[in-house]
mmCIF file of C-alpha atoms and ligand atoms in Angstrom:
data_model
loop_
_atom_site.group_PDB
_atom_site.id
_atom_site.type_symbol
_atom_site.label_atom_id
_atom_site.label_comp_id
_atom_site.label_asym_id
_atom_site.label_seq_id
_atom_site.Cartn_x
_atom_site.Cartn_y
_atom_site.Cartn_z
ATOM 1 C CA MET A 5 10.260 -8.616 -22.894
ATOM 2 C CA GLY A 6 9.518 -7.989 -19.239
ATOM 3 C CA VAL A 7 10.753 -5.375 -16.823
ATOM 4 C CA TYR A 8 13.708 -7.489 -15.719
ATOM 5 C CA GLU A 9 14.756 -8.279 -19.296
ATOM 6 C CA ASP A 10 14.527 -4.550 -20.057
ATOM 7 C CA LEU A 11 17.089 -4.055 -17.309
ATOM 8 C CA GLY A 12 19.278 -6.744 -18.812
ATOM 9 C CA LEU A 13 18.482 -9.313 -16.104
ATOM 10 C CA THR A 14 17.311 -12.897 -16.493
ATOM 11 C CA PRO A 15 14.485 -13.890 -14.119
ATOM 12 C CA ILE A 16 15.445 -16.993 -12.174
ATOM 13 C CA ILE A 17 13.526 -20.071 -11.119
ATOM 14 C CA ASN A 18 13.292 -19.627 -7.376
ATOM 15 C CA ALA A 19 13.211 -23.009 -5.623
ATOM 16 C CA SER A 20 14.325 -21.506 -2.314
ATOM 17 C CA GLY A 21 10.982 -20.143 -1.120
ATOM 18 C CA SER A 22 10.339 -16.718 0.361
ATOM 19 C CA VAL A 23 13.998 -15.872 1.004
ATOM 20 C CA THR A 24 14.685 -12.152 0.914
ATOM 21 C CA ARG A 25 17.797 -12.508 -1.238
ATOM 22 C CA LEU A 26 15.698 -13.806 -4.141
ATOM 23 C CA GLY A 27 12.793 -11.423 -3.800
ATOM 24 C CA GLY A 28 10.546 -13.080 -1.225
ATOM 25 C CA ALA A 29 7.143 -14.668 -1.689
ATOM 26 C CA PRO A 30 4.846 -14.132 -4.684
ATOM 27 C CA MET A 31 2.142 -11.585 -3.873
ATOM 28 C CA PRO A 32 -1.433 -12.710 -4.629
ATOM 29 C CA ARG A 33 -3.297 -10.807 -7.372
ATOM 30 C CA LYS A 34 -5.645 -9.335 -4.766
ATOM 31 C CA VAL A 35 -2.686 -7.831 -2.920
ATOM 32 C CA LEU A 36 -1.200 -6.386 -6.097
ATOM 33 C CA ASP A 37 -4.550 -4.860 -7.087
ATOM 34 C CA ALA A 38 -4.994 -3.304 -3.644
ATOM 35 C CA MET A 39 -1.500 -1.805 -3.851
ATOM 36 C CA THR A 40 -2.149 -0.331 -7.291
ATOM 37 C CA GLU A 41 -5.331 1.284 -6.048
ATOM 38 C CA ALA A 42 -3.721 2.532 -2.843
ATOM 39 C CA ALA A 43 -0.854 4.097 -4.754
ATOM 40 C CA ALA A 44 -3.269 6.298 -6.689
ATOM 41 C CA GLY A 45 -4.713 8.122 -3.668
ATOM 42 C CA SER A 46 -3.372 10.112 -0.723
ATOM 43 C CA VAL A 47 -4.121 9.519 2.942
ATOM 44 C CA PRO A 48 -2.316 10.634 6.101
ATOM 45 C CA LEU A 49 0.035 7.756 6.875
ATOM 46 C CA GLU A 50 -0.564 8.155 10.614
ATOM 47 C CA PHE A 51 -4.252 7.381 10.158
ATOM 48 C CA LEU A 52 -3.480 4.506 7.821
ATOM 49 C CA GLN A 53 -1.177 3.047 10.490
ATOM 50 C CA ALA A 54 -4.020 3.507 13.001
ATOM 51 C CA LYS A 55 -6.269 1.347 10.794
ATOM 52 C CA ALA A 56 -3.437 -1.166 10.527
ATOM 53 C CA CYS A 57 -3.270 -1.099 14.320
ATOM 54 C CA VAL A 58 -6.914 -2.111 14.622
ATOM 55 C CA ASN A 59 -6.615 -4.878 12.010
ATOM 56 C CA ILE A 60 -3.380 -6.289 13.416
ATOM 57 C CA ALA A 61 -4.849 -6.246 16.917
ATOM 58 C CA ALA A 62 -7.910 -8.138 15.707
ATOM 59 C CA VAL A 63 -5.862 -10.836 13.974
ATOM 60 C CA THR A 64 -3.243 -11.303 16.706
ATOM 61 C CA GLY A 65 -5.232 -10.647 19.857
ATOM 62 C CA VAL A 66 -2.813 -7.935 21.008
ATOM 63 C CA GLU A 67 -3.561 -4.334 22.013
ATOM 64 C CA ALA A 68 -1.820 -2.635 19.116
ATOM 65 C CA GLY A 69 0.285 -3.099 16.010
ATOM 66 C CA ILE A 70 1.984 -1.216 13.199
ATOM 67 C CA VAL A 71 3.290 -2.067 9.767
ATOM 68 C CA THR A 72 7.072 -1.804 9.695
ATOM 69 C CA ALA A 73 9.713 -2.053 6.979
ATOM 70 C CA GLY A 74 10.192 -5.798 7.507
ATOM 71 C CA ALA A 75 10.523 -7.865 10.664
ATOM 72 C CA ALA A 76 14.060 -6.531 11.034
ATOM 73 C CA SER A 77 12.667 -3.008 11.164
ATOM 74 C CA ALA A 78 10.100 -4.176 13.726
ATOM 75 C CA LEU A 79 13.006 -5.378 15.881
ATOM 76 C CA THR A 80 14.813 -2.027 15.616
ATOM 77 C CA LEU A 81 11.638 -0.107 16.432
ATOM 78 C CA GLY A 82 10.639 -2.498 19.206
ATOM 79 C CA ALA A 83 14.057 -2.205 20.830
ATOM 80 C CA ALA A 84 13.936 1.579 20.455
ATOM 81 C CA ALA A 85 10.482 1.776 22.035
ATOM 82 C CA ILE A 86 11.503 -0.383 24.991
ATOM 83 C CA MET A 87 14.508 1.868 25.646
ATOM 84 C CA THR A 88 12.767 5.227 25.160
ATOM 85 C CA ARG A 89 9.124 4.668 26.078
ATOM 86 C CA TRP A 90 7.591 8.143 25.538
ATOM 87 C CA ASP A 91 10.739 10.066 26.491
ATOM 88 C CA ARG A 92 11.425 12.481 23.615
ATOM 89 C CA GLY A 93 14.898 13.198 24.865
ATOM 90 C CA ARG A 94 15.833 9.546 24.632
ATOM 91 C CA MET A 95 14.193 9.229 21.213
ATOM 92 C CA GLU A 96 16.334 12.091 19.994
ATOM 93 C CA LEU A 97 19.534 10.506 21.327
ATOM 94 C CA LEU A 98 19.177 7.068 19.718
ATOM 95 C CA PRO A 99 21.225 5.167 18.662
ATOM 96 C CA ARG A 100 23.266 6.687 21.505
ATOM 97 C CA SER A 101 21.955 5.056 24.635
ATOM 98 C CA GLU A 102 24.727 5.146 27.257
ATOM 99 C CA SER A 103 22.768 7.460 29.519
ATOM 100 C CA PHE A 104 19.870 5.088 30.165
ATOM 101 C CA PRO A 105 19.276 1.318 30.497
ATOM 102 C CA ASN A 106 20.059 -0.249 27.128
ATOM 103 C CA GLU A 107 20.860 -3.933 27.666
ATOM 104 C CA PHE A 108 18.772 -6.770 26.264
ATOM 105 C CA VAL A 109 19.464 -10.234 27.616
ATOM 106 C CA ILE A 110 19.495 -12.965 24.959
ATOM 107 C CA ALA A 111 20.344 -16.669 24.982
ATOM 108 C CA ARG A 112 23.708 -17.192 23.299
ATOM 109 C CA GLU A 113 22.174 -20.006 21.205
ATOM 110 C CA GLN A 114 19.589 -17.516 19.838
ATOM 111 C CA ARG A 115 22.125 -15.043 18.450
ATOM 112 C CA SER A 116 21.931 -14.467 14.688
ATOM 113 C CA GLY A 117 22.793 -11.896 12.093
ATOM 114 C CA TYR A 118 19.263 -10.544 12.376
ATOM 115 C CA ASP A 119 19.927 -9.217 15.872
ATOM 116 C CA HIS A 120 21.979 -6.487 14.216
ATOM 117 C CA ALA A 121 18.554 -4.856 13.827
ATOM 118 C CA VAL A 122 18.235 -4.625 17.617
ATOM 119 C CA ARG A 123 21.785 -3.351 18.036
ATOM 120 C CA ALA A 124 21.064 -0.757 15.344
ATOM 121 C CA ALA A 125 18.651 0.943 17.744
ATOM 122 C CA GLY A 126 21.526 1.451 20.174
ATOM 123 C CA ALA A 127 20.798 -1.592 22.328
ATOM 124 C CA ARG A 128 23.560 -3.761 23.760
ATOM 125 C CA LEU A 129 23.101 -7.530 23.849
ATOM 126 C CA VAL A 130 24.081 -9.468 26.960
ATOM 127 C CA GLU A 131 24.408 -13.192 26.255
ATOM 128 C CA VAL A 132 23.458 -15.951 28.649
ATOM 129 C CA GLY A 133 23.717 -19.739 28.447
ATOM 130 C CA PHE A 134 25.978 -21.688 26.157
ATOM 131 C CA ASN A 135 25.675 -23.406 22.823
ATOM 132 C CA GLU A 136 26.815 -26.794 24.070
ATOM 133 C CA ILE A 137 24.951 -28.948 21.585
ATOM 134 C CA VAL A 138 26.539 -27.206 18.609
ATOM 135 C CA SER A 139 29.946 -27.155 20.276
ATOM 136 C CA GLY A 140 29.588 -30.850 21.043
ATOM 137 C CA ALA A 141 30.407 -30.204 24.680
ATOM 138 C CA GLY A 142 27.157 -31.069 26.386
ATOM 139 C CA VAL A 143 23.435 -31.647 26.227
ATOM 140 C CA ARG A 144 21.990 -28.688 28.108
ATOM 141 C CA ARG A 145 20.178 -25.764 26.523
ATOM 142 C CA THR A 146 19.788 -22.286 27.972
ATOM 143 C CA GLU A 147 17.837 -22.268 31.245
ATOM 144 C CA ALA A 148 15.456 -19.590 32.504
ATOM 145 C CA TRP A 149 17.424 -18.857 35.700
ATOM 146 C CA GLU A 150 20.365 -17.770 33.567
ATOM 147 C CA TYR A 151 18.354 -14.813 32.291
ATOM 148 C CA GLU A 152 17.442 -13.789 35.802
ATOM 149 C CA ALA A 153 21.063 -14.022 36.946
ATOM 150 C CA ALA A 154 22.059 -11.598 34.176
ATOM 151 C CA PHE A 155 19.440 -8.939 34.969
ATOM 152 C CA GLY A 156 20.969 -5.772 36.400
ATOM 153 C CA PRO A 157 20.481 -2.015 36.584
ATOM 154 C CA ASN A 158 21.235 -1.564 32.868
ATOM 155 C CA THR A 159 18.869 -4.313 31.726
ATOM 156 C CA VAL A 160 15.979 -2.867 29.749
ATOM 157 C CA GLY A 161 14.438 -6.005 28.246
ATOM 158 C CA VAL A 162 14.824 -9.518 26.869
ATOM 159 C CA LEU A 163 15.272 -10.464 23.229
ATOM 160 C CA TYR A 164 13.891 -13.888 22.325
ATOM 161 C CA VAL A 165 14.065 -15.651 18.952
ATOM 162 C CA PHE A 166 11.064 -17.927 18.595
ATOM 163 C CA THR A 167 11.127 -21.300 16.824
ATOM 164 C CA ASN A 168 9.132 -24.419 17.557
ATOM 165 C CA ASN A 169 12.039 -25.779 19.590
ATOM 166 C CA SER A 170 13.424 -22.641 21.228
ATOM 167 C CA GLU A 171 14.610 -23.172 24.791
ATOM 168 C CA PRO A 172 13.702 -22.240 27.417
ATOM 169 C CA PRO A 173 10.049 -21.965 26.411
ATOM 170 C CA LEU A 174 8.941 -18.397 25.724
ATOM 171 C CA SER A 175 6.328 -18.515 28.488
ATOM 172 C CA GLU A 176 9.054 -19.260 31.073
ATOM 173 C CA VAL A 177 11.210 -16.401 29.844
ATOM 174 C CA VAL A 178 8.217 -14.044 29.887
ATOM 175 C CA ALA A 179 7.405 -15.051 33.465
ATOM 176 C CA ILE A 180 10.920 -14.437 34.718
ATOM 177 C CA ALA A 181 11.253 -11.128 32.812
ATOM 178 C CA HIS A 182 7.904 -9.844 34.051
ATOM 179 C CA LYS A 183 8.856 -10.730 37.609
ATOM 180 C CA HIS A 184 11.511 -8.029 37.170
ATOM 181 C CA GLY A 185 9.270 -5.627 35.244
ATOM 182 C CA LEU A 186 11.157 -6.242 31.987
ATOM 183 C CA PRO A 187 9.460 -6.517 28.585
ATOM 184 C CA VAL A 188 10.213 -9.322 26.115
ATOM 185 C CA LEU A 189 10.767 -8.547 22.441
ATOM 186 C CA VAL A 190 10.237 -11.609 20.238
ATOM 187 C CA ASP A 191 11.646 -12.242 16.772
ATOM 188 C CA ALA A 192 9.035 -14.514 15.168
ATOM 189 C CA ALA A 193 9.795 -13.328 11.643
ATOM 190 C CA ALA A 194 9.483 -16.663 9.870
ATOM 191 C CA GLU A 195 7.257 -18.533 12.337
ATOM 192 C CA LEU A 196 4.171 -18.506 10.112
ATOM 193 C CA PRO A 197 2.525 -20.840 9.258
ATOM 194 C CA PRO A 198 0.960 -22.148 11.392
ATOM 195 C CA ARG A 199 -1.290 -19.091 11.400
ATOM 196 C CA SER A 200 -2.239 -19.943 14.977
ATOM 197 C CA ASN A 201 1.180 -18.505 15.884
ATOM 198 C CA LEU A 202 -0.253 -15.052 15.118
ATOM 199 C CA ILE A 203 -2.203 -15.468 18.347
ATOM 200 C CA ASP A 204 -0.261 -18.108 20.255
ATOM 201 C CA ILE A 205 3.071 -16.264 20.392
ATOM 202 C CA PRO A 206 1.642 -12.978 21.739
ATOM 203 C CA SER A 207 -0.640 -14.912 24.097
ATOM 204 C CA THR A 208 2.421 -16.109 26.022
ATOM 205 C CA GLY A 209 2.453 -12.567 27.419
ATOM 206 C CA ALA A 210 5.340 -11.480 25.199
ATOM 207 C CA ASP A 211 5.276 -7.690 25.120
ATOM 208 C CA LEU A 212 6.262 -7.098 21.482
ATOM 209 C CA VAL A 213 6.355 -9.589 18.607
ATOM 210 C CA ALA A 214 7.915 -9.090 15.165
ATOM 211 C CA PHE A 215 6.561 -10.947 12.148
ATOM 212 C CA SER A 216 7.765 -10.713 8.573
ATOM 213 C CA GLY A 217 5.164 -9.472 6.075
ATOM 214 C CA GLY A 218 6.960 -10.734 2.995
ATOM 215 C CA LYS A 219 7.369 -14.384 3.911
ATOM 216 C CA SER A 220 4.348 -16.659 4.306
ATOM 217 C CA ILE A 221 1.910 -13.775 4.709
ATOM 218 C CA ARG A 222 2.867 -12.851 1.122
ATOM 219 C CA GLY A 223 2.614 -9.125 1.543
ATOM 220 C CA PRO A 224 5.199 -6.738 0.106
ATOM 221 C CA GLN A 225 8.655 -8.096 0.776
ATOM 222 C CA SER A 226 9.664 -4.887 2.493
ATOM 223 C CA THR A 227 6.947 -5.084 5.166
ATOM 224 C CA GLY A 228 6.706 -6.508 8.638
ATOM 225 C CA ILE A 229 4.501 -6.310 11.704
ATOM 226 C CA LEU A 230 5.249 -5.134 15.225
ATOM 227 C CA ALA A 231 2.447 -6.280 17.506
ATOM 228 C CA GLY A 232 1.965 -6.060 21.230
ATOM 229 C CA ARG A 233 1.450 -3.692 24.131
ATOM 230 C CA ARG A 234 -0.019 -0.345 23.152
ATOM 231 C CA ASP A 235 2.298 1.591 25.482
ATOM 232 C CA LEU A 236 5.265 0.143 23.560
ATOM 233 C CA VAL A 237 3.838 0.039 20.031
ATOM 234 C CA GLY A 238 2.950 3.726 20.451
ATOM 235 C CA PRO A 239 6.552 4.913 20.953
ATOM 236 C CA ALA A 240 7.620 2.606 18.106
ATOM 237 C CA PHE A 241 5.032 4.294 15.881
ATOM 238 C CA ALA A 242 6.208 7.750 16.963
ATOM 239 C CA GLN A 243 9.784 6.851 16.007
ATOM 240 C CA LEU A 244 8.714 5.423 12.627
ATOM 241 C CA VAL A 245 6.354 7.975 11.138
ATOM 242 C CA ASP A 246 7.325 11.304 9.625
ATOM 243 C CA MET A 247 7.116 14.110 12.178
ATOM 244 C CA ASP A 248 7.218 17.097 9.860
ATOM 245 C CA ASP A 249 3.814 18.421 10.897
ATOM 246 C CA HIS A 250 3.240 21.732 12.629
ATOM 247 C CA PRO A 251 3.313 20.999 16.376
ATOM 248 C CA SER A 252 0.136 22.995 16.918
ATOM 249 C CA LEU A 253 -1.693 20.984 14.246
ATOM 250 C CA TRP A 254 -0.324 17.542 15.080
ATOM 251 C CA ASP A 255 -3.224 15.298 15.976
ATOM 252 C CA PRO A 256 -1.916 11.753 16.256
ATOM 253 C CA PRO A 257 -4.311 8.789 16.166
ATOM 254 C CA LYS A 258 -5.530 7.809 19.597
ATOM 255 C CA GLU A 259 -5.244 4.129 18.681
ATOM 256 C CA LEU A 260 -1.473 4.524 18.985
ATOM 257 C CA VAL A 261 -0.548 7.685 20.831
ATOM 258 C CA ASP A 262 -1.398 8.810 24.349
ATOM 259 C CA ILE A 263 -1.240 12.524 23.790
ATOM 260 C CA ASP A 264 -0.964 13.015 27.565
ATOM 261 C CA GLN A 265 2.425 11.328 27.336
ATOM 262 C CA LEU A 266 3.613 13.948 24.864
ATOM 263 C CA LYS A 267 2.372 17.124 26.492
ATOM 264 C CA GLY A 268 5.436 19.017 25.338
ATOM 265 C CA GLY A 269 4.658 18.274 21.694
ATOM 266 C CA PRO A 270 5.744 15.745 19.099
ATOM 267 C CA PRO A 271 9.208 14.226 18.994
ATOM 268 C CA ARG A 272 11.498 14.890 16.033
ATOM 269 C CA HIS A 273 11.994 12.314 13.280
ATOM 270 C CA GLY A 274 13.000 9.151 15.132
ATOM 271 C CA ILE A 275 15.447 6.374 14.484
ATOM 272 C CA GLY A 276 12.777 4.625 12.409
ATOM 273 C CA ARG A 277 12.374 7.518 9.983
ATOM 274 C CA ALA A 278 14.859 5.576 7.856
ATOM 275 C CA HIS A 279 12.412 2.636 7.844
ATOM 276 C CA LYS A 280 9.692 4.375 5.855
ATOM 277 C CA VAL A 281 6.661 2.286 4.897
ATOM 278 C CA SER A 282 4.535 3.609 2.039
ATOM 279 C CA LYS A 283 0.753 3.721 1.848
ATOM 280 C CA GLU A 284 0.603 1.032 -0.835
ATOM 281 C CA GLU A 285 2.907 -1.202 1.199
ATOM 282 C CA ILE A 286 0.689 -0.820 4.274
ATOM 283 C CA VAL A 287 -2.432 -1.591 2.240
ATOM 284 C CA GLY A 288 -0.674 -4.527 0.555
ATOM 285 C CA LEU A 289 0.365 -5.995 3.890
ATOM 286 C CA LEU A 290 -3.118 -5.575 5.391
ATOM 287 C CA THR A 291 -4.703 -7.238 2.358
ATOM 288 C CA ALA A 292 -2.253 -10.136 2.529
ATOM 289 C CA LEU A 293 -2.661 -10.478 6.291
ATOM 290 C CA GLU A 294 -6.415 -10.775 5.879
ATOM 291 C CA LEU A 295 -5.974 -13.524 3.258
ATOM 292 C CA PHE A 296 -3.370 -15.373 5.307
ATOM 293 C CA ALA A 297 -5.307 -15.190 8.564
ATOM 294 C CA ALA A 298 -8.469 -16.435 6.857
ATOM 295 C CA GLY A 299 -6.632 -19.502 5.515
ATOM 296 C CA ALA A 300 -7.013 -18.405 1.900
ATOM 297 C CA TYR A 301 -3.684 -19.994 0.936
ATOM 298 C CA ASP A 302 -4.543 -23.464 2.241
ATOM 299 C CA GLU A 303 -6.190 -24.509 -1.002
ATOM 300 C CA GLU A 304 -2.799 -24.210 -2.730
ATOM 301 C CA VAL A 305 -1.032 -26.751 -0.512
ATOM 302 C CA ALA A 306 -2.165 -29.800 -2.516
ATOM 303 C CA GLY A 307 -0.850 -28.212 -5.709
ATOM 304 C CA TYR A 308 2.539 -27.573 -4.075
ATOM 305 C CA ARG A 309 2.716 -31.198 -3.076
ATOM 306 C CA GLN A 310 1.840 -32.388 -6.586
ATOM 307 C CA ARG A 311 4.625 -30.265 -8.062
ATOM 308 C CA LEU A 312 7.153 -31.777 -5.680
ATOM 309 C CA GLU A 313 5.863 -35.271 -6.474
ATOM 310 C CA ARG A 314 6.327 -34.580 -10.199
ATOM 311 C CA ILE A 315 9.915 -33.528 -9.588
ATOM 312 C CA ALA A 316 10.552 -36.620 -7.448
ATOM 313 C CA ALA A 317 8.962 -38.869 -10.100
ATOM 314 C CA ALA A 318 11.097 -37.327 -12.847
ATOM 315 C CA LEU A 319 14.212 -38.046 -10.758
ATOM 316 C CA SER A 320 13.188 -41.581 -9.755
ATOM 317 C CA GLU A 321 15.855 -43.257 -11.965
ATOM 318 C CA ALA A 322 18.575 -40.743 -11.140
ATOM 319 C CA PRO A 323 21.367 -41.286 -8.589
ATOM 320 C CA VAL A 324 19.523 -39.266 -5.971
ATOM 321 C CA THR A 325 17.051 -39.977 -3.173
ATOM 322 C CA CYS A 326 13.999 -37.729 -2.999
ATOM 323 C CA THR A 327 12.055 -37.240 0.214
ATOM 324 C CA ILE A 328 9.062 -34.959 0.670
ATOM 325 C CA HIS A 329 8.725 -33.430 4.129
ATOM 326 C CA ASP A 330 5.168 -32.468 4.878
ATOM 327 C CA ARG A 331 3.955 -31.206 8.241
ATOM 328 C CA GLY A 332 0.511 -32.322 7.144
ATOM 329 C CA ASP A 333 -1.195 -29.473 8.977
ATOM 330 C CA GLY A 334 -3.054 -28.372 5.853
ATOM 331 C CA GLU A 335 -1.365 -24.975 5.748
ATOM 332 C CA SER A 336 2.412 -25.464 5.722
ATOM 333 C CA PHE A 337 3.750 -26.202 2.279
ATOM 334 C CA PRO A 338 5.743 -29.387 1.810
ATOM 335 C CA LEU A 339 9.477 -29.325 1.042
ATOM 336 C CA LEU A 340 11.527 -31.686 -1.117
ATOM 337 C CA ASP A 341 14.977 -32.970 -0.196
ATOM 338 C CA ILE A 342 17.094 -34.275 -3.073
ATOM 339 C CA VAL A 343 19.994 -36.252 -1.576
ATOM 340 C CA VAL A 344 22.751 -36.540 -4.173
ATOM 341 C CA HIS A 345 24.667 -39.858 -4.258
ATOM 342 C CA GLU A 346 27.918 -37.978 -4.571
ATOM 343 C CA ASP A 347 30.132 -41.028 -5.199
ATOM 344 C CA ALA A 348 27.926 -42.275 -8.034
ATOM 345 C CA VAL A 349 27.511 -38.824 -9.568
ATOM 346 C CA GLY A 350 31.104 -37.694 -9.142
ATOM 347 C CA LYS A 351 29.920 -34.224 -8.154
ATOM 348 C CA SER A 352 28.973 -32.732 -4.837
ATOM 349 C CA ALA A 353 25.635 -31.150 -4.031
ATOM 350 C CA PHE A 354 27.528 -27.833 -3.991
ATOM 351 C CA ASN A 355 28.724 -28.451 -7.583
ATOM 352 C CA ILE A 356 25.182 -29.216 -8.698
ATOM 353 C CA CYS A 357 23.721 -26.216 -6.909
ATOM 354 C CA ALA A 358 26.314 -23.959 -8.539
ATOM 355 C CA ALA A 359 25.690 -25.499 -11.990
ATOM 356 C CA LEU A 360 21.936 -24.929 -11.621
ATOM 357 C CA ARG A 361 22.583 -21.277 -10.841
ATOM 358 C CA ALA A 362 24.950 -20.905 -13.763
ATOM 359 C CA GLY A 363 22.549 -22.459 -16.315
ATOM 360 C CA SER A 364 19.739 -20.916 -18.301
ATOM 361 C CA PRO A 365 17.362 -20.029 -16.836
ATOM 362 C CA PRO A 366 19.268 -19.829 -13.547
ATOM 363 C CA ILE A 367 17.765 -22.078 -10.875
ATOM 364 C CA TYR A 368 18.267 -21.337 -7.196
ATOM 365 C CA ALA A 369 17.723 -24.459 -5.106
ATOM 366 C CA GLY A 370 17.681 -24.258 -1.331
ATOM 367 C CA HIS A 371 21.240 -24.324 0.040
ATOM 368 C CA GLY A 372 20.587 -25.065 3.706
ATOM 369 C CA LYS A 373 21.595 -28.737 3.580
ATOM 370 C CA LEU A 374 24.313 -28.753 0.922
ATOM 371 C CA ALA A 375 26.909 -29.778 3.499
ATOM 372 C CA GLN A 376 24.842 -32.947 3.986
ATOM 373 C CA GLY A 377 24.833 -33.582 0.234
ATOM 374 C CA THR A 378 21.248 -32.390 -0.132
ATOM 375 C CA LEU A 379 19.541 -29.887 -2.407
ATOM 376 C CA THR A 380 16.240 -28.629 -1.068
ATOM 377 C CA VAL A 381 13.262 -27.486 -3.108
ATOM 378 C CA ASN A 382 10.704 -25.077 -1.681
ATOM 379 C CA PRO A 383 7.698 -24.922 -4.031
ATOM 380 C CA LEU A 384 6.349 -21.499 -3.005
ATOM 381 C CA ASN A 385 7.545 -19.755 -6.180
ATOM 382 C CA LEU A 386 7.155 -22.752 -8.545
ATOM 383 C CA ASP A 387 4.392 -23.493 -11.044
ATOM 384 C CA ASP A 388 3.972 -26.658 -13.139
ATOM 385 C CA VAL A 389 6.204 -25.335 -15.917
ATOM 386 C CA THR A 390 9.074 -24.204 -13.686
ATOM 387 C CA ALA A 391 8.817 -27.402 -11.628
ATOM 388 C CA ASP A 392 9.266 -29.477 -14.806
ATOM 389 C CA THR A 393 12.150 -27.279 -15.948
ATOM 390 C CA LEU A 394 13.796 -27.749 -12.576
ATOM 391 C CA ALA A 395 13.496 -31.541 -12.764
ATOM 392 C CA ARG A 396 14.924 -31.597 -16.303
ATOM 393 C CA ARG A 397 17.833 -29.349 -15.394
ATOM 394 C CA VAL A 398 18.695 -31.382 -12.298
ATOM 395 C CA LEU A 399 18.785 -34.517 -14.484
ATOM 396 C CA GLU A 400 21.017 -32.809 -17.058
ATOM 397 C CA THR A 401 23.321 -31.483 -14.363
ATOM 398 C CA LEU A 402 23.651 -34.928 -12.752
HETATM 399 C C1 LIG B 504 13.564 -13.300 7.809
HETATM 400 C C2 LIG B 504 13.953 -13.093 9.227
HETATM 401 C C3 LIG B 504 14.109 -11.797 9.744
HETATM 402 C C4 LIG B 504 13.979 -10.568 8.898
HETATM 403 O O1 LIG B 504 12.695 -10.404 8.367
HETATM 404 P P1 LIG B 504 12.439 -9.268 7.270
HETATM 405 O O2 LIG B 504 10.956 -9.201 7.147
HETATM 406 O O3 LIG B 504 13.132 -9.735 6.022
HETATM 407 O O4 LIG B 504 13.036 -8.009 7.774
HETATM 408 C C5 LIG B 504 14.426 -11.659 11.082
HETATM 409 N N1 LIG B 504 14.594 -12.742 11.877
HETATM 410 C C6 LIG B 504 14.454 -13.999 11.413
HETATM 411 C C7 LIG B 504 14.642 -15.147 12.358
HETATM 412 C C8 LIG B 504 14.141 -14.224 10.063
HETATM 413 O O5 LIG B 504 13.998 -15.472 9.598
#
């Protein structure tokens, strides 16, 4: 019996990848060992975050960084820092923000449920552009001038969601924002690999970038990274860490805090106090980041591909079409599409996905393309045994 069985739960076969809903990515043994060791000792969290700052800066090429409670938390803290800077009065007011500039301009086509994290800091989102391709009403994407036209006295920054086909290009948005002295906060939560994005996204000049720690980096699921300008990461740090020190003893790390900016003393617990990151989580993330950045996971890519090929081979006689999508960059893991011939099978991909979940052990296939009759398989959490079980269960369900 394992811990989940003790709780009366059945562990699932996760064929959906690092999705949060199913527990994220598997942490490497080295990460787990580092977390166990870290949990046994005590260190001031401020100094641990200062070490994280140095390591994150080295890996991303930015001035500063902190470990946050997920990329979503990095977005809340980044938005808070852009609105407050080092102003303790503003920090204390958040999420109330009516008395100072609080608007972030965002392309309408980049809106998602994750931007709730930015609104949670008290920010207001001002949308520009349209979503004409999705609405079927045109071919144009958002254009950089539309941001500029929306900038006004209440604009405090730009929120940009990075993907490899985001429009307009991040560098154009950065240029237009900087022309008006506005910082750009980037959601790049799931944009790794390629690991070059750790450097390439910040090198566009983006002021703050959020990465998820629990996706491809394979750190603790509840971690993320906020990386960027030191004068913005600092106020984010100050609104994250616990402030219950005696003001006359408080000696914040110089990597993150300009004490001259806080002559009156430390702020109170900030909006990010609810986003606590523990010492073992910080150590786990830093260990995983080191592995990821060094390419330590690349050697597993061939094994992922083999597992998907075994599944495809097992389904070769079935009324489905299997296609492996492989970026072939040596670091991204391949994905398998299983297109269900719904007429021949007499069941939809939705029916099959639901039946896989309802079986024993429950199998959670990727659900992103079900409307196109396709089950997707992400191999990140699969081994040879679970891959074979998945193939067998798909056959039975068909
Ligand atoms: C996953 C994701 C997030 C949230 O990341 P967490 O680390 O789970 O907080 C935010 N934005 C996008 C685009 C994501 O894919």
